[in-house]
Short mmCIF file of C-alpha atoms in Angstrom, two decimals:
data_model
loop_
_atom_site.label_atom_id
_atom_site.label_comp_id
_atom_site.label_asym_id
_atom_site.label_seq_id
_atom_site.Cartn_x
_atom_site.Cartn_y
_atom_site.Cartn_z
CA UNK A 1 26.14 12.43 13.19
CA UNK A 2 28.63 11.63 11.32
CA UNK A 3 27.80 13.44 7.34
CA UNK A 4 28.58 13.20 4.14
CA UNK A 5 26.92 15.03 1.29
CA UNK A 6 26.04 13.07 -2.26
CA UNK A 7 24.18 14.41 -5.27
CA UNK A 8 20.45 13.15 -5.20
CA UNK A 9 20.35 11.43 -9.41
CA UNK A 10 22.77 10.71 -11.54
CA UNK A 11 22.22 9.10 -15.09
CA UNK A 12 24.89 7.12 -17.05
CA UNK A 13 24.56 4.92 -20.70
CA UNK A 14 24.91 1.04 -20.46
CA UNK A 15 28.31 0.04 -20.61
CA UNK A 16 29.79 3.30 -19.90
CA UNK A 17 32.07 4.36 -16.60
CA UNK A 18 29.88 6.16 -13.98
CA UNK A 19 31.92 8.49 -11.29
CA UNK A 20 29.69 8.82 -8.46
CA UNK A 21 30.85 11.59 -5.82
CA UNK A 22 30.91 11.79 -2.27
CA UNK A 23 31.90 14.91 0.15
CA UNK A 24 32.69 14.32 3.89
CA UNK A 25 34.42 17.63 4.28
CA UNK A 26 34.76 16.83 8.32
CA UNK A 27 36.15 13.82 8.17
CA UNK A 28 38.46 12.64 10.74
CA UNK A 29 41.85 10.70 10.69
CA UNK A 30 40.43 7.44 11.49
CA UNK A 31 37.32 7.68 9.77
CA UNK A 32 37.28 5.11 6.87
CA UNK A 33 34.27 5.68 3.40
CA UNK A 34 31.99 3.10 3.08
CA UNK A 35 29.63 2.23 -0.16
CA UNK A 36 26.54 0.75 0.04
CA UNK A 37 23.86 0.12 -2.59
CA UNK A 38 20.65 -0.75 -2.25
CA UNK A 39 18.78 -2.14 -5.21
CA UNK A 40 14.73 -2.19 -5.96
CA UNK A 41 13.04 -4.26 -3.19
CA UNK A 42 16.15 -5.28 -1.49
CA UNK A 43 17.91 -4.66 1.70
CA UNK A 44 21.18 -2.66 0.91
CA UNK A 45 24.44 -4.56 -0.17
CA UNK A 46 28.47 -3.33 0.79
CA UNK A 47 30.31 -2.23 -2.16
CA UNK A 48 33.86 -1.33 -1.40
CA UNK A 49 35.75 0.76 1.48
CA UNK A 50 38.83 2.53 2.08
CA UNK A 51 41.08 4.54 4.27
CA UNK A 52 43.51 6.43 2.39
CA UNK A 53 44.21 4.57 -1.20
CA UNK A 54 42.64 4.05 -3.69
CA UNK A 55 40.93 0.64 -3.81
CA UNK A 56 39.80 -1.57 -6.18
CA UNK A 57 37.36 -4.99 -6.18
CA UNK A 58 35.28 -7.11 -8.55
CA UNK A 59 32.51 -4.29 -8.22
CA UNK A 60 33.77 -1.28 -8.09
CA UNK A 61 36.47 0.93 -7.45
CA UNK A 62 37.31 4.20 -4.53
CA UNK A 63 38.88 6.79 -5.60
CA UNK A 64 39.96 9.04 -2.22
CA UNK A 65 41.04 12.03 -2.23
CA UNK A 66 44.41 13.26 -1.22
CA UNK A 67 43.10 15.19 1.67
CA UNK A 68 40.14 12.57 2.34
CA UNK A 69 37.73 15.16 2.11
CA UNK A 70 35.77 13.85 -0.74
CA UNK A 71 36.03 10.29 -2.56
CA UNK A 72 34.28 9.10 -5.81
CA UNK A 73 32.87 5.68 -6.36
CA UNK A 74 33.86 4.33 -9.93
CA UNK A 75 31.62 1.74 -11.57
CA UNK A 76 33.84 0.96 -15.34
CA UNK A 77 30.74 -0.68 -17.05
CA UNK A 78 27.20 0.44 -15.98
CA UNK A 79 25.38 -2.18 -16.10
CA UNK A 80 20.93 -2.18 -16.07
CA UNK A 81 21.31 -4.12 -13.11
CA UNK A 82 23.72 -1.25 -11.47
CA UNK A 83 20.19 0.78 -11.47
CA UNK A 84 20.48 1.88 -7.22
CA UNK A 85 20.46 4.19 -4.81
CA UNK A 86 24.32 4.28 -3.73
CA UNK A 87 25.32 5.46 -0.04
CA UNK A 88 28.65 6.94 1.02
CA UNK A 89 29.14 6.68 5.00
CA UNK A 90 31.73 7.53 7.04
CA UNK A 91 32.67 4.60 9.61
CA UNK A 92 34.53 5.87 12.60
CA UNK A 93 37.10 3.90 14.53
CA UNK A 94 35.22 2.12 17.64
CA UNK A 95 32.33 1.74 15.29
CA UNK A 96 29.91 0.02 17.01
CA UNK A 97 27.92 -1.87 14.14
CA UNK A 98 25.96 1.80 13.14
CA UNK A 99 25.52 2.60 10.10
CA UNK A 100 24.37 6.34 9.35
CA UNK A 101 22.68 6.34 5.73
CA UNK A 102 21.75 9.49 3.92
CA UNK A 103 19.87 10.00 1.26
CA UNK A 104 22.27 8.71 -1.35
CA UNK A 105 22.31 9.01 -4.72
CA UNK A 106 19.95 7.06 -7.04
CA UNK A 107 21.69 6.26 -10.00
CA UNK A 108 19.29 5.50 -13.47
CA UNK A 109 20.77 3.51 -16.10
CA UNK A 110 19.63 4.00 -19.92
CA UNK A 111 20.07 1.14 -21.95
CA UNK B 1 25.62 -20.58 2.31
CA UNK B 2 22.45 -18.42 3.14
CA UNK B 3 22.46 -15.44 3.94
CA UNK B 4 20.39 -12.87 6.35
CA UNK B 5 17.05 -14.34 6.77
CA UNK B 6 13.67 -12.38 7.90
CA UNK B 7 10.54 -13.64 8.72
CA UNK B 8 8.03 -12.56 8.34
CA UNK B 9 8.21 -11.17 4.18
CA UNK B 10 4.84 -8.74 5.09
CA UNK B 11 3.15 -7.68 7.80
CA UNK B 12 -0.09 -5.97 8.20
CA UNK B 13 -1.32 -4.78 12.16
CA UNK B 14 -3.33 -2.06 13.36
CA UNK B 15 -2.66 1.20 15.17
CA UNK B 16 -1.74 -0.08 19.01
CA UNK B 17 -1.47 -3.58 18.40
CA UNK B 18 2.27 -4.92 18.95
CA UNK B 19 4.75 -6.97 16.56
CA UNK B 20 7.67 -9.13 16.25
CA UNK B 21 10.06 -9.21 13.70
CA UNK B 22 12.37 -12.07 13.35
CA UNK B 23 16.22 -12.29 11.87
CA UNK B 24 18.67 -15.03 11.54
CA UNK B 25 22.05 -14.15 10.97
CA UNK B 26 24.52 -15.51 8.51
CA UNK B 27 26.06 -18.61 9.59
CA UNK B 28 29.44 -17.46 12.03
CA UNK B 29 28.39 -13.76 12.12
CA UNK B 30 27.83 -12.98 16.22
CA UNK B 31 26.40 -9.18 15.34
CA UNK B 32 22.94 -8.09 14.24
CA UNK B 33 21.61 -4.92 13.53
CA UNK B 34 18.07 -3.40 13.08
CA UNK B 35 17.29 -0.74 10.90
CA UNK B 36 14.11 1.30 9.94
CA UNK B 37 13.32 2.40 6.44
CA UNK B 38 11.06 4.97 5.43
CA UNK B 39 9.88 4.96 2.10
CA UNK B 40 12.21 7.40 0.13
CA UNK B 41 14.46 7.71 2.85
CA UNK B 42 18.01 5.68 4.02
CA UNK B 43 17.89 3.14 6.60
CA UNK B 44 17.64 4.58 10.41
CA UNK B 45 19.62 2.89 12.61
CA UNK B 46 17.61 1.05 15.55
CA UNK B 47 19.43 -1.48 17.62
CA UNK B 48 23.01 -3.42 17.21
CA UNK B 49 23.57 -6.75 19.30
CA UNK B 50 26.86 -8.61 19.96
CA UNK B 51 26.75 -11.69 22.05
CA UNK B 52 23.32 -11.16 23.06
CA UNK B 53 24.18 -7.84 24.46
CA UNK B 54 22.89 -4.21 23.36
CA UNK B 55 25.86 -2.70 22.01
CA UNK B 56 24.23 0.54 20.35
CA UNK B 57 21.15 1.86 20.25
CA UNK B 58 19.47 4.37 18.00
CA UNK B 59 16.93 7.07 18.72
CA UNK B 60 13.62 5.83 19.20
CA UNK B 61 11.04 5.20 21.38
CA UNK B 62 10.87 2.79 24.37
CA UNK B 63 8.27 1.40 22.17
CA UNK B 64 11.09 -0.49 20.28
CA UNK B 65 12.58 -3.26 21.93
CA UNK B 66 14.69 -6.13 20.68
CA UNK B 67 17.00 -9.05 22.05
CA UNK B 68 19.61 -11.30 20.35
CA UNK B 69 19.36 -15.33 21.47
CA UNK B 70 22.65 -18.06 22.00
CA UNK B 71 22.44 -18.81 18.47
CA UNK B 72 23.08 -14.96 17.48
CA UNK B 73 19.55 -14.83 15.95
CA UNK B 74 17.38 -12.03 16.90
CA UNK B 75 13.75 -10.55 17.38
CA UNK B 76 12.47 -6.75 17.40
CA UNK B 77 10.03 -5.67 19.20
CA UNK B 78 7.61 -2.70 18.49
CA UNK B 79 4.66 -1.88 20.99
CA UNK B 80 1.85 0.19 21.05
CA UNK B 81 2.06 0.85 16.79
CA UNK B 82 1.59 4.05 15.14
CA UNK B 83 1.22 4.75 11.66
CA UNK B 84 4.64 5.85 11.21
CA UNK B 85 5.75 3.09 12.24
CA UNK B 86 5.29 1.71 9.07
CA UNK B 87 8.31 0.98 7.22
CA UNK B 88 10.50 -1.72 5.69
CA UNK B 89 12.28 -3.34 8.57
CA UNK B 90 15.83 -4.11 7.90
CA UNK B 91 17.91 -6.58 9.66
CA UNK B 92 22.14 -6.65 8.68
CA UNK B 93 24.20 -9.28 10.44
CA UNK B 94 28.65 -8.91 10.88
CA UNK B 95 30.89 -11.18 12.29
CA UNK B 96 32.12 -8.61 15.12
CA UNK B 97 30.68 -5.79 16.47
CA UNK B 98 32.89 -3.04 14.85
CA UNK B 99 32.91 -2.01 11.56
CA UNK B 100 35.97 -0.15 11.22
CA UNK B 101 37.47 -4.21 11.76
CA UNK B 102 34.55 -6.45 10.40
CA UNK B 103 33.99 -4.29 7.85
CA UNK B 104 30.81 -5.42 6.23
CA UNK B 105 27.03 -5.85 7.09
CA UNK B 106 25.25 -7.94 5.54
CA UNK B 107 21.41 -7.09 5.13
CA UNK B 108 18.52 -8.96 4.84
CA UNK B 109 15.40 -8.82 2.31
CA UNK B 110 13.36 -7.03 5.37
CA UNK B 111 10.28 -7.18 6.67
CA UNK B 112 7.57 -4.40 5.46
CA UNK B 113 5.03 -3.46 8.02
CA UNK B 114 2.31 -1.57 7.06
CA UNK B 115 0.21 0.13 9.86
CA UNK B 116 -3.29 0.57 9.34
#
């Protein structure tokens, strides 16, 4: 199975930048990082993805690094509704619609 | 546009009775996916269909079964219930079958079964 290793909490302030970290030390070439979060009482939602760069949308942004053996998922503004449990996953090429979830990180935040 | 629908919202059976969970896709996307949730625990993958086709399937029992229909919606299947097989049943739909290309899958609410 494809692995990656995230902390299991994190806590951040409202309105401040959170820097959630991700290590897939055995990541391959192809492989491209995945976010997912899943709120309270839903079904998990996609965040962002990349290969190499560094990538940026309306939610987030992916900070990868150099060697692509660990990434961090930037969130500027915590927000009370960014309260989740957020998953890193590795998504291989020939991905077959799998997605291997770990236990993530559940991120609190304080108001 | 809606998005990934489940029916039912709850479900309550006893030990060796069977169920059927339903999913309807979001409008266009011709991939579904079935995953289990544990409480505390990520999703397990179960089953991925593409064109009505088993594309991928995760490790479970036989007991698990599940089919995908012409209009890309889908039913699982769980015989023969345990009490670990209660969980929150998670159904994610894509427009193709690969996720290094399609990119995203989009889940729905889930169904939770609870075993008795």
């Amino acid at each position: 199975d494809a692995k990656t290793t995230q902390p299991n909490s994190m806590e951040s302030n409202e309105e401040e930048p959170v820097h959630l970290p991700c290590n897939h030390s055995t990541i391959s070439g192809t492989d491209y990082i995945h976010w997912y979060r899943q709120l309270p009482s839903q079904g998990p939602e996609y965040v962002i993805h990349g290969l190499t760069s560094n990538v940026n949308n309306r939610m987030a942004s992916l900070a990868i690094a150099e060697d692509r053996k660990s990434s961090t998922l930037i969130l500027h503004r915590a927000t009370l509704r960014d309260a989740a449990v957020y998953y890193c996953i590795r998504v291989g090429s020939g991905n077959t619609g799998k997605l291997i979830f770990g236990q993530g990180t559940t991120l609190q935040v304080k108001p | 546009d809606a998005g990934v629908t489940q029916s039912p919202t709850h479900l309550i059976k006893t030990r060796g009775q069977q169920v059927t969970l339903r999913c309807s896709p979001i409008s266009g996307h011709k991939s579904v996916s079935w995953y289990q949730q544990v409480l505390g625990q990520g999703p397990q993958f179960i089953f991925q269909y593409y064109e009505k086709e088993e594309r991928g399937r995760g490790n479970f029992p036989d007991r698990f079964s599940a089919r995908q229909f012409p209009n890309y919606s889908s039913e699982l299947n769980v015989n023969a219930l345990l009490l670990g097989d209660s969980a929150l049943y998670l159904c994610a739909s894509s427009l193709g079958p690969g996720l290094d290309t399609y990119n995203e899958q989009f889940f729905g609410p889930g169904t939770r079964l609870t075993v008795l």
